[in-house]
GROMACS .gro file of C-alpha atoms in nm:
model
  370
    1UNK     CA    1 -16.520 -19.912   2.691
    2UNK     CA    2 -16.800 -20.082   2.519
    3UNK     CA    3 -16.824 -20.418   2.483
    4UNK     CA    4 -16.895 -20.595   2.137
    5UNK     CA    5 -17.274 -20.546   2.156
    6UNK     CA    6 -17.241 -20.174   2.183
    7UNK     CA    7 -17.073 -20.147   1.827
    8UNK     CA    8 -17.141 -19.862   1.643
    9UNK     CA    9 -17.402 -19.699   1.929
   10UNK     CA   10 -17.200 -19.404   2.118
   11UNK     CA   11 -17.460 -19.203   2.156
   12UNK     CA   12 -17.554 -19.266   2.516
   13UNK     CA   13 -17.275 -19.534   2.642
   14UNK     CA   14 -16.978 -19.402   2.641
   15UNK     CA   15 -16.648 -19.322   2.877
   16UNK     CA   16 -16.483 -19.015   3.014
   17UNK     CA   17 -16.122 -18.984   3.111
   18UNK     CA   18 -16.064 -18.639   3.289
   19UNK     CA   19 -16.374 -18.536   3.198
   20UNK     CA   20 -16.347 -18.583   2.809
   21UNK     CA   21 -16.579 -18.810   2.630
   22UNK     CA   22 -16.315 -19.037   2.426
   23UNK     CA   23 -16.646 -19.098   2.167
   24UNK     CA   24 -16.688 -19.029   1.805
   25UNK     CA   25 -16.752 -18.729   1.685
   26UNK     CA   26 -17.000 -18.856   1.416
   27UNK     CA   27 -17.188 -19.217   1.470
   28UNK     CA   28 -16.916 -19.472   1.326
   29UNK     CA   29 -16.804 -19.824   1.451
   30UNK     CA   30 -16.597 -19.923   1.682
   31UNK     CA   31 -16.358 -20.263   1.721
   32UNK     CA   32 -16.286 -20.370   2.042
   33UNK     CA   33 -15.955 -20.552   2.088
   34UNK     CA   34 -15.878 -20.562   1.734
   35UNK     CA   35 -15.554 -20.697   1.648
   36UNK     CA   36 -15.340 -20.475   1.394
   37UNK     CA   37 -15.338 -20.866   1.204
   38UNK     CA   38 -15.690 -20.739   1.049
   39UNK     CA   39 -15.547 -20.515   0.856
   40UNK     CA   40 -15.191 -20.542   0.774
   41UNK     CA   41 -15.123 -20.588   0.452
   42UNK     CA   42 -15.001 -20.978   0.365
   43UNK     CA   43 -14.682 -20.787   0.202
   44UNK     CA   44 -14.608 -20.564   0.557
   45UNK     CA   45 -14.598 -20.881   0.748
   46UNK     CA   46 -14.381 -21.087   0.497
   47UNK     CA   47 -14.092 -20.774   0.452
   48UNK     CA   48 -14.095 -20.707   0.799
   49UNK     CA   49 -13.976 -21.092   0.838
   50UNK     CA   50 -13.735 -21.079   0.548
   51UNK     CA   51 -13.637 -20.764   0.680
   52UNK     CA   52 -13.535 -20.940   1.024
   53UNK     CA   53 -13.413 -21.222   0.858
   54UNK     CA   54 -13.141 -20.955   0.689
   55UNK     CA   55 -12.783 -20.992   0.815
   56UNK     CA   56 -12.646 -20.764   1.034
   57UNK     CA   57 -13.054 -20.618   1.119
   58UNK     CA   58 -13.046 -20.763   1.447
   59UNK     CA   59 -12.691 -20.643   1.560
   60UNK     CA   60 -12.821 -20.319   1.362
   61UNK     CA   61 -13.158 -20.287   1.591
   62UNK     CA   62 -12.971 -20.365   1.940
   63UNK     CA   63 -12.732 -20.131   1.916
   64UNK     CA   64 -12.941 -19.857   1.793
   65UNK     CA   65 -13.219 -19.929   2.046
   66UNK     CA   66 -12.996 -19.815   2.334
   67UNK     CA   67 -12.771 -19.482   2.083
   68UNK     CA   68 -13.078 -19.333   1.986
   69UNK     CA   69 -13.144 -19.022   2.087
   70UNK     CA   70 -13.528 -19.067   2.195
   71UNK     CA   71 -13.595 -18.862   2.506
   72UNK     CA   72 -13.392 -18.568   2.276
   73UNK     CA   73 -13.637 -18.664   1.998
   74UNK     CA   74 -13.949 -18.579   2.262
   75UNK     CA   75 -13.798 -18.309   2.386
   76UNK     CA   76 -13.747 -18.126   2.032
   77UNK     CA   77 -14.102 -18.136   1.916
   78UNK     CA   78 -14.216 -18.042   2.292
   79UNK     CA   79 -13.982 -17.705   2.204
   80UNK     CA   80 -14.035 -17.664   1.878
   81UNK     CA   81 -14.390 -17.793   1.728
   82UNK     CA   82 -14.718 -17.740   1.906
   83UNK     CA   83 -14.881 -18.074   2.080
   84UNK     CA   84 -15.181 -18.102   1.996
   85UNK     CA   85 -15.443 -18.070   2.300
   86UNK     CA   86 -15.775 -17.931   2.433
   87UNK     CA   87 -15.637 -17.627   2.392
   88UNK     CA   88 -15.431 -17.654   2.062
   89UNK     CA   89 -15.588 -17.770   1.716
   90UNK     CA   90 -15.862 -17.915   1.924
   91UNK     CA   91 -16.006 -18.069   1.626
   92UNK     CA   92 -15.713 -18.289   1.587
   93UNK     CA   93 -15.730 -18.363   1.945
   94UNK     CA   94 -16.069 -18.465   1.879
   95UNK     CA   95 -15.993 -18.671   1.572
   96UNK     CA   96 -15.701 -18.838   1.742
   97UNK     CA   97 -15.912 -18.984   2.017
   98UNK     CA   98 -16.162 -19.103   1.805
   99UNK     CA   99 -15.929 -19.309   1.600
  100UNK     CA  100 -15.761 -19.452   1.950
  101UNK     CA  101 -16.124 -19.522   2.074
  102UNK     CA  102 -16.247 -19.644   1.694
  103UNK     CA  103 -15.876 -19.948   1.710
  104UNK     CA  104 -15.904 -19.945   2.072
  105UNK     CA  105 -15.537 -19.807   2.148
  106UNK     CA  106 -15.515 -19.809   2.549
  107UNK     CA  107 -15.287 -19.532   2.568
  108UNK     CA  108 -15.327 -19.216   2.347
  109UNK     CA  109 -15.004 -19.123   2.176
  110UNK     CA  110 -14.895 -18.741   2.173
  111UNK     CA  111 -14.939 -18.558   1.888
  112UNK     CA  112 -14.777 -18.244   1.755
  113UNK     CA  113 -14.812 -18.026   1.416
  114UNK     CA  114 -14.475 -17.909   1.321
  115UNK     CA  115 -14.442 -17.579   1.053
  116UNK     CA  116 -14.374 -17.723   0.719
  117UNK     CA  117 -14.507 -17.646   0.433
  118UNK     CA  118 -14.484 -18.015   0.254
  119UNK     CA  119 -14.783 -18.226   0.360
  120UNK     CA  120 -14.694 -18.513   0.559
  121UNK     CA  121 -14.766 -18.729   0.881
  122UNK     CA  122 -14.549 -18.979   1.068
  123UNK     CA  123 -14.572 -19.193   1.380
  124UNK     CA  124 -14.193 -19.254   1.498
  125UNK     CA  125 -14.039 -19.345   1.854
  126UNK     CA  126 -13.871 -19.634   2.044
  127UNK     CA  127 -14.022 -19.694   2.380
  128UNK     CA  128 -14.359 -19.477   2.291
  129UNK     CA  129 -14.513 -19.374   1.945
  130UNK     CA  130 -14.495 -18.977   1.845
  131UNK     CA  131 -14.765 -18.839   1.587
  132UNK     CA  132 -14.648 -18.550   1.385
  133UNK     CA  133 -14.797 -18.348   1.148
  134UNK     CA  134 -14.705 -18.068   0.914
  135UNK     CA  135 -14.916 -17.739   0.890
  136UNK     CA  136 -14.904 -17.841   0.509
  137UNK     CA  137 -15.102 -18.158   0.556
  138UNK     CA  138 -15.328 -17.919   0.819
  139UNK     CA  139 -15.427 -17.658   0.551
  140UNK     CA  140 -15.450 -17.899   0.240
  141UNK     CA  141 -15.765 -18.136   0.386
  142UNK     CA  142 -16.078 -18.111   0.522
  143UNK     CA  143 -16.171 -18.299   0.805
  144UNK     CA  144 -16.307 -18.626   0.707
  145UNK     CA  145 -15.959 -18.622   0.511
  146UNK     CA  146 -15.754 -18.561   0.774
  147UNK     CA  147 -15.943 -18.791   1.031
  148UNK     CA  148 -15.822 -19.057   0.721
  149UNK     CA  149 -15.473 -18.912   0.828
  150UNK     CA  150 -15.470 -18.934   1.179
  151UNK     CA  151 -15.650 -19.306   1.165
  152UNK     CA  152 -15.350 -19.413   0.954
  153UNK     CA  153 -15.128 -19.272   1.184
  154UNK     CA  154 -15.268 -19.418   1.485
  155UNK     CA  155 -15.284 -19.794   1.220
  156UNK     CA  156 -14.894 -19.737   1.226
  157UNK     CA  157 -14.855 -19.707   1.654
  158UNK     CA  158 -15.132 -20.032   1.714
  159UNK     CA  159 -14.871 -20.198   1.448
  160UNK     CA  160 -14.554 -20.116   1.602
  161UNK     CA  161 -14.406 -19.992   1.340
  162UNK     CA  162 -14.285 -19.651   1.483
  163UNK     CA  163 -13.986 -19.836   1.596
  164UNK     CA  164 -13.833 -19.916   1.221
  165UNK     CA  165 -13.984 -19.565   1.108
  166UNK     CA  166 -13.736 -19.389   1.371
  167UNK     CA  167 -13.444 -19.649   1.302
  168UNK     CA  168 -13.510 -19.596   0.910
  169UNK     CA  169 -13.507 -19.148   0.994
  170UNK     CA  170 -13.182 -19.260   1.191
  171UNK     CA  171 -12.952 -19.508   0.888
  172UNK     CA  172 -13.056 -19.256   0.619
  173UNK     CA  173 -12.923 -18.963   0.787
  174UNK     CA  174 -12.675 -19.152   0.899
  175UNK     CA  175 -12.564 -19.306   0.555
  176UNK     CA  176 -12.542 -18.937   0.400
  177UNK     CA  177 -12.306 -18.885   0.621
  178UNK     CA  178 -12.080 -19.193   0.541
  179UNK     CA  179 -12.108 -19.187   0.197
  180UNK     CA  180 -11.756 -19.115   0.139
  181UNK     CA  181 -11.644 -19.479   0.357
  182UNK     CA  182 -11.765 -19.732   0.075
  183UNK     CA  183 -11.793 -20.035   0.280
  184UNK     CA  184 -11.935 -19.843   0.574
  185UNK     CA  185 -12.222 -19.705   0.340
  186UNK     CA  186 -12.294 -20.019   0.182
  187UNK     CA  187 -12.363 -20.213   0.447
  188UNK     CA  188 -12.586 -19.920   0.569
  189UNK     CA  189 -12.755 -19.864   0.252
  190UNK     CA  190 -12.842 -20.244   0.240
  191UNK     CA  191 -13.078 -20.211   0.503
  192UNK     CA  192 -13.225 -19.863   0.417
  193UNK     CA  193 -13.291 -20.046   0.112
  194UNK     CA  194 -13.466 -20.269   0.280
  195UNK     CA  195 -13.631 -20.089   0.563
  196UNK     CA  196 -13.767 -19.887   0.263
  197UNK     CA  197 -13.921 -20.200   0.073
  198UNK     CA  198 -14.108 -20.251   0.435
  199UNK     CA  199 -14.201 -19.926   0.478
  200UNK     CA  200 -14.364 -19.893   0.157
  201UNK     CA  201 -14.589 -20.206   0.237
  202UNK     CA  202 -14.639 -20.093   0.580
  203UNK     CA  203 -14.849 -19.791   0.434
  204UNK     CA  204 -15.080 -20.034   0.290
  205UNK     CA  205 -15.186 -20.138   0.614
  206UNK     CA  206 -15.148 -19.799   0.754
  207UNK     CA  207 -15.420 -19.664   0.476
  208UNK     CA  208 -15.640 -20.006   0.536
  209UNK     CA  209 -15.639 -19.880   0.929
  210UNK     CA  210 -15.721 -19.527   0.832
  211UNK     CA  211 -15.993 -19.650   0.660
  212UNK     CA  212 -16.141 -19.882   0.958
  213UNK     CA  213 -16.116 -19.495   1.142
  214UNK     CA  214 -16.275 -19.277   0.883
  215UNK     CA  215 -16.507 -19.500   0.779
  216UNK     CA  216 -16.530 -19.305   0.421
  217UNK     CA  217 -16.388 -19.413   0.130
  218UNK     CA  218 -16.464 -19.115  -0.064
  219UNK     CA  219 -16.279 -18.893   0.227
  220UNK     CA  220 -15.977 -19.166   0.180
  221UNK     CA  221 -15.924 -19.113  -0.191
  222UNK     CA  222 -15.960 -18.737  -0.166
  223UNK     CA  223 -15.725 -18.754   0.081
  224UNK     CA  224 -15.452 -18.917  -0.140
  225UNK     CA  225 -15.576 -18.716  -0.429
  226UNK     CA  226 -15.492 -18.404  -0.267
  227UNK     CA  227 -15.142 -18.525  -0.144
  228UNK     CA  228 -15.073 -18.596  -0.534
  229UNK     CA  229 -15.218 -18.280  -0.670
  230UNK     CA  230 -15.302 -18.017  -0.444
  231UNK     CA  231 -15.591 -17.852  -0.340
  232UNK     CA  232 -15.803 -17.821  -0.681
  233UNK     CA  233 -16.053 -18.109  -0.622
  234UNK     CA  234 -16.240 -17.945  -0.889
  235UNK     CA  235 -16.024 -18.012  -1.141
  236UNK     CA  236 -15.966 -18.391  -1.033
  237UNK     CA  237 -16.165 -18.686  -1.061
  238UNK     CA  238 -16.201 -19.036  -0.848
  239UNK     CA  239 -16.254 -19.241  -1.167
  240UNK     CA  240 -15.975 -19.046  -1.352
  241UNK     CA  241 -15.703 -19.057  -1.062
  242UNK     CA  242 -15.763 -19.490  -1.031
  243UNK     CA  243 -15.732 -19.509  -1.392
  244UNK     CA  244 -15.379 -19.358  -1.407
  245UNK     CA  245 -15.297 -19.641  -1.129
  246UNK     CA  246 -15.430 -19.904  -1.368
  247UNK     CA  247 -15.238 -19.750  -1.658
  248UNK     CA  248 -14.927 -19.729  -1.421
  249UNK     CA  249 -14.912 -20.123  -1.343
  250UNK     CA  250 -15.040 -20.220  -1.699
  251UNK     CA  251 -14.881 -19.993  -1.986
  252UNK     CA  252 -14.501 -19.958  -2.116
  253UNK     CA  253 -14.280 -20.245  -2.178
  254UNK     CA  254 -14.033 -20.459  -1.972
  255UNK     CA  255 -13.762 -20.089  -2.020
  256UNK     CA  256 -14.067 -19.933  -1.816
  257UNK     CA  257 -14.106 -20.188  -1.559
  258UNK     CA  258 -13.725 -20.234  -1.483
  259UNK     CA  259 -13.744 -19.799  -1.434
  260UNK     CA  260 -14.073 -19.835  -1.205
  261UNK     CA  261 -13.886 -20.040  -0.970
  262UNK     CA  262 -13.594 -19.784  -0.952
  263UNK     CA  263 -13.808 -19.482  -0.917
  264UNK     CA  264 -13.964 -19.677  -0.657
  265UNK     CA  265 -13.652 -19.774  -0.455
  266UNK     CA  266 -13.528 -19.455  -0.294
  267UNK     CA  267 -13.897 -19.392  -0.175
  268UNK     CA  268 -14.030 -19.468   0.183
  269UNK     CA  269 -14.418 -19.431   0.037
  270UNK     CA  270 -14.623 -19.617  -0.272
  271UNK     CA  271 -14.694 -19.411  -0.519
  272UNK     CA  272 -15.018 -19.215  -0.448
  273UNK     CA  273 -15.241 -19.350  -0.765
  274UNK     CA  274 -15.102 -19.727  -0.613
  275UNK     CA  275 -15.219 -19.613  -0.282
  276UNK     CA  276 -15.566 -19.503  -0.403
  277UNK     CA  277 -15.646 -19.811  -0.621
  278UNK     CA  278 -15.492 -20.099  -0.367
  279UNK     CA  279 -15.707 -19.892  -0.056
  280UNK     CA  280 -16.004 -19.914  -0.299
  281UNK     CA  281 -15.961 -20.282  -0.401
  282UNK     CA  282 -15.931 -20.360   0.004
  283UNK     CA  283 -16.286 -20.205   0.039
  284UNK     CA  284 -16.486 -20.396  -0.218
  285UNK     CA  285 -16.322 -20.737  -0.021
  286UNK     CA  286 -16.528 -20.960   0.168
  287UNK     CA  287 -16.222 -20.929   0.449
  288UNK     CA  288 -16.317 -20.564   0.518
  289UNK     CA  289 -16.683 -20.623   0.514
  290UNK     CA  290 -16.617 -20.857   0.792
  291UNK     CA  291 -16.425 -20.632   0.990
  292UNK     CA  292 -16.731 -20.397   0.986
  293UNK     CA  293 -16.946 -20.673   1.095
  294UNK     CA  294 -16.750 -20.718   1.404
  295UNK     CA  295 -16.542 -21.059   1.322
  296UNK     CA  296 -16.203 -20.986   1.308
  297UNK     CA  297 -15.894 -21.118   1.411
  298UNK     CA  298 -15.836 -20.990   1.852
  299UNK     CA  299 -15.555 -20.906   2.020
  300UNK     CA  300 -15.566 -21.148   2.293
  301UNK     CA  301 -15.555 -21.411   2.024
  302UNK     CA  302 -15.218 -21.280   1.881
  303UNK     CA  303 -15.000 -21.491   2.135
  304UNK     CA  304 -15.153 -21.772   1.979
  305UNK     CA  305 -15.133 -21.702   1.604
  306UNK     CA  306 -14.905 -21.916   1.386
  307UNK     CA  307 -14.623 -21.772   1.200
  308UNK     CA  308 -14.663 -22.079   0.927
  309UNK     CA  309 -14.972 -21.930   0.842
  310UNK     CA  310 -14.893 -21.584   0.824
  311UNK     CA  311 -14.634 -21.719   0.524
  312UNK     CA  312 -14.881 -21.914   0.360
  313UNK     CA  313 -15.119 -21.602   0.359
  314UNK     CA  314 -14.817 -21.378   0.241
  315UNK     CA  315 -14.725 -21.622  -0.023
  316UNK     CA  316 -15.080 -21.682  -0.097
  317UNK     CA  317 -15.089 -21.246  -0.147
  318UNK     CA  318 -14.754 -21.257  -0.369
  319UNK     CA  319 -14.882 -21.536  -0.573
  320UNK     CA  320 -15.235 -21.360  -0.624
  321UNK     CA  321 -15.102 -21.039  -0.742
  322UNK     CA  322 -14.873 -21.235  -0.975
  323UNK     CA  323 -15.120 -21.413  -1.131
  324UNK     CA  324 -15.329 -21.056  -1.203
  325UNK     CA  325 -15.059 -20.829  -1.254
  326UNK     CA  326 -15.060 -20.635  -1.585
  327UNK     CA  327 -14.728 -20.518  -1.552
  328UNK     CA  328 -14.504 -20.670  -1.822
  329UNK     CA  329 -14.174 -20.805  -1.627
  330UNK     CA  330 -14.469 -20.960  -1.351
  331UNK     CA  331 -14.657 -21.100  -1.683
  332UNK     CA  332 -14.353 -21.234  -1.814
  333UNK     CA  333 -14.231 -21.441  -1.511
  334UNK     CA  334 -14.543 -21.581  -1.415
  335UNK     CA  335 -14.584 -21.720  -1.785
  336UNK     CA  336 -14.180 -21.871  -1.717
  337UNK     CA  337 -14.312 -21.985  -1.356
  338UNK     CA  338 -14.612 -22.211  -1.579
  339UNK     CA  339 -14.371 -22.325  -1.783
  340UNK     CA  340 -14.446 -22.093  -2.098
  341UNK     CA  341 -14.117 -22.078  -2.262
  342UNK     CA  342 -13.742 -21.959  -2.269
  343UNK     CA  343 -13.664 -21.664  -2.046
  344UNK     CA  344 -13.368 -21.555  -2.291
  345UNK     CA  345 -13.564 -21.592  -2.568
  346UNK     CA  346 -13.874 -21.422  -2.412
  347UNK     CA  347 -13.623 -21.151  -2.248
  348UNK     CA  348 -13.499 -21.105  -2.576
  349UNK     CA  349 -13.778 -21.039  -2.769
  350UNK     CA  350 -13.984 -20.819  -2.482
  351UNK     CA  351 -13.707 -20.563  -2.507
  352UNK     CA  352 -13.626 -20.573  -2.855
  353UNK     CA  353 -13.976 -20.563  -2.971
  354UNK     CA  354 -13.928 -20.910  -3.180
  355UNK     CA  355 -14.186 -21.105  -3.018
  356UNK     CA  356 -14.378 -21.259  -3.360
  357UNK     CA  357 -13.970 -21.326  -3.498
  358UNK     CA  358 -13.745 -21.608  -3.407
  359UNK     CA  359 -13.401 -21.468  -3.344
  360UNK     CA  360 -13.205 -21.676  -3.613
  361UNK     CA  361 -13.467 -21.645  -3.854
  362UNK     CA  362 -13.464 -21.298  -3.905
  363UNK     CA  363 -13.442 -21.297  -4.306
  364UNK     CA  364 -13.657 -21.615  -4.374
  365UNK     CA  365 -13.963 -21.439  -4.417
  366UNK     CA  366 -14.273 -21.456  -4.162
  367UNK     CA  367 -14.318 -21.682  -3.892
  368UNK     CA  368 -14.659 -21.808  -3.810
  369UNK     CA  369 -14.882 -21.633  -3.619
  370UNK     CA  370 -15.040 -21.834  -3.296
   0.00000   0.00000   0.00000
C-alpha cells in the first residue's frame, strides 16, 4: 500500500497480491485508512442509534445473529450466481478492487452477478460482506456507472452495514409470513419500519462512498438516472432530472407532504431524483473537497471518536435541512419551532387553503393582508 504521499500516483508504485496489481484502472485518488465517518451521512449515523435504541432491537439482533442462515446464504449464490473473478466479468473484478484499494478495504469481499432482470446491487452478510449484482444493473450502465455501483457497494461493507441489510432481507420475509398473528407482526413490522428509515439514510453515505471511488460526478448521476428511467440517456437531462428533485421537496401542499412520507415508508431506497440532488449537493461541499485533499477523518482514530459529537453533528444535519427545507409540513414546523404562531390554526388553514382568513371570521369581509 501507498502511504499518504503517494496519493493519486499509481502509475509506478503499486502492490501485487497473487500476481494482480490491486491499482486503478484509470489515474484516481486513493485514501489510506479512511474511516467510513468521512462519509456517512449525519442522518445514517443518528437512525442507526435510534434504531439501537428501539425496544426489543437488541434481543431482536442476538437472536438472529446466531438463526440466520449465513453459510446457506454463501453457499446459494456460490450454486446459483456467477462470482465474479479473473475469469468471470473480469471487468467487475477489476472495478471491485479498485474501489477496495481506492477506501482501503483489507480484505476484498466476494462478489457475484445473479440473473435478474431488475437492476440492483446489495452488500449483505453477518460475519463477512457479500456483493451481488443483477445482470439488469450489468447491461443498463457503462462502466464509469457501474464502477459508481460497485464503490457504493464496497461504502456499504467499510460501514458495516451488511449486517442490518441481511437482518432487514430476514424480518420482512419473515413478517409476510406472520401477517395473519397481529401482535407477532406488529412487533416485527416496528422494526422493519425502522430498519427501513436507516436503510434509506444509509444509501446516502453509500452514494457519498461511491463517489470517493468513481471519482465522476457526471458517471454518478447517470448512474441514478438510468436506474429511474432506463437506458435512453438521450432523451434525459442532468439539469432536468435535479429539477424534478427540487420540485419533489418544494411543490404540493401539507396533503402532499403527509403522502410523500407514506410512499416513502415501505421503501428500503430514497427516491432516485433525492438521491441525485443530495449526492450533488455533497460534491459542491467544502467536506468532500477535503477528502480529496487527503484530510479526512482515519480509522485508527475511530476508537477515539466521541459519540456526543456525532449527536451534535446529526442534530446540527436535522436542524440544517429544517431550516432550508421547501417542503410544506418541514416549513410549517420550523416556523412553530421559532415561535411563529398556532399549530391548529396554521394546520387548519394549510389544509383547508384558508391561510389569508381567520376561522371565525369567515363572513366579516377581508382580513388584512401582511
Amino acid at each position: 500500500m501507498t502511504d499518504d504521499n503517494d496519493r493519486g500516483r499509481h502509475d509506478g508504485d503499486h502492490e501485487q497480491d497473487g500476481g494482480h496489481e490491486h491499482v486503478p484502472s484509470r489515474q484516481r485518488r486513493r485514501f489510506p485508512g479512511i474511516s467510513s465517518r468521512a462519509y456517512e451521512h449525519p442522518a445514517d449515523r443518528s437512525a442507526l442509534v435510534a434504531l439501537r435504541k428501539l425496544s426489543g432491537f437488541d434481543t431482536v439482533f442476538k437472536a438472529l445473529s446466531g438463526l440466520l442462515p449465513e453459510r446457506s446464504l454463501r453457499l446459494l449464490f456460490l450454486s446459483d450466481s456467477v462470482r465474479v473473478s479473473d475469469a468471470q466479468f473480469a471487468h467487475l473484478n477489476t472495478m471491485l478492487r479498485d474501489a477496495c484499494y481506492i477506501l482501503d478495504l483489507e480484505k476484498v469481499p466476494p462478489m457475484y452477478v445473479n440473473m435478474d432482470p431488475n437492476p440492483n446491487a446489495m452488500c449483505i452478510g453477518l460475519d463477512e460482506p457479500i456483493i451481488v449484482v443483477t445482470t439488469g444493473l450489468v447491461e443498463l450502465l457503462d462502466e464509469e456507472e457501474m464502477r459508481a455501483v460497485v464503490g457504493h457497494e464496497v461504502g456499504h461493507a467499510l460501514s458495516g452495514h451488511s449486517v442490518y441489510r441481511t437482518i432487514l432481507l430476514f424480518l420482512t420475509n419473515l413478517a409476510l409470513k406472520v401477517a395473519w398473528i397481529p401482535l407477532g407482526n406488529l412487533a416485527i413490522m416496528a422494526i422493519v419500519t425502522a430498519l427501513r428509515e436507516w436503510f434509506r439514510k444509509s444509501e446516502l453515505s453509500a452514494d457519498r462512498a461511491g463517489l470517493l471511488v468513481g471519482q465522476d460526478l457526471k458517471a454518478s448521476m447517470r448512474g441514478l438516472m438510468k436506474i429511474a428511467g432506463g437506458n435512453h440517456l438521450h432523451e434525459m437531462n442532468v439539469d432536468a432530472f435535479l429539477e424534478q428533485a427540487e420540485e419533489y421537496e418544494a411543490g404540493g401542499d401539507l396533503r402532499d407532504s403527509v403522502l410523500k412520507i407514506m410512499n416513502v415508508l415501505p421503501r428500503t431506497h430514497p427516491f432516485t431524483t433525492v438521491r441525485a440532488a443530495e449526492l450533488k449537493k455533497w460534491a459542491e461541499t467544502r467536506d468532500y473537497q477535503r477528502i480529496m485533499d487527503g484530510h479526512y477523518p482515519r480509522r485508527d482514530e475511530d476508537r477515539d471518536t466521541s459519540v456526543s459529537d456525532s449527536f451534535r453533528q446529526s442534530a446540527s444535519s436535522y436542524a440544517d435541512d429544517m431550516r432550508t427545507s421547501k417542503d410544506p409540513l418541514m416549513k410549517l414546523v420550523n416556523d412553530i419551532a421559532g415561535g411563529a404562531g398556532d399549530l391548529g390554526g396554521k394546520l387548519r388553514g394549510k389544509f383547508t387553503g384558508q391561510n389569508g382568513r381567520q376561522g371565525g371570521d369567515q363572513g366579516s369581509g377581508p382580513t388584512e393582508e401582511k
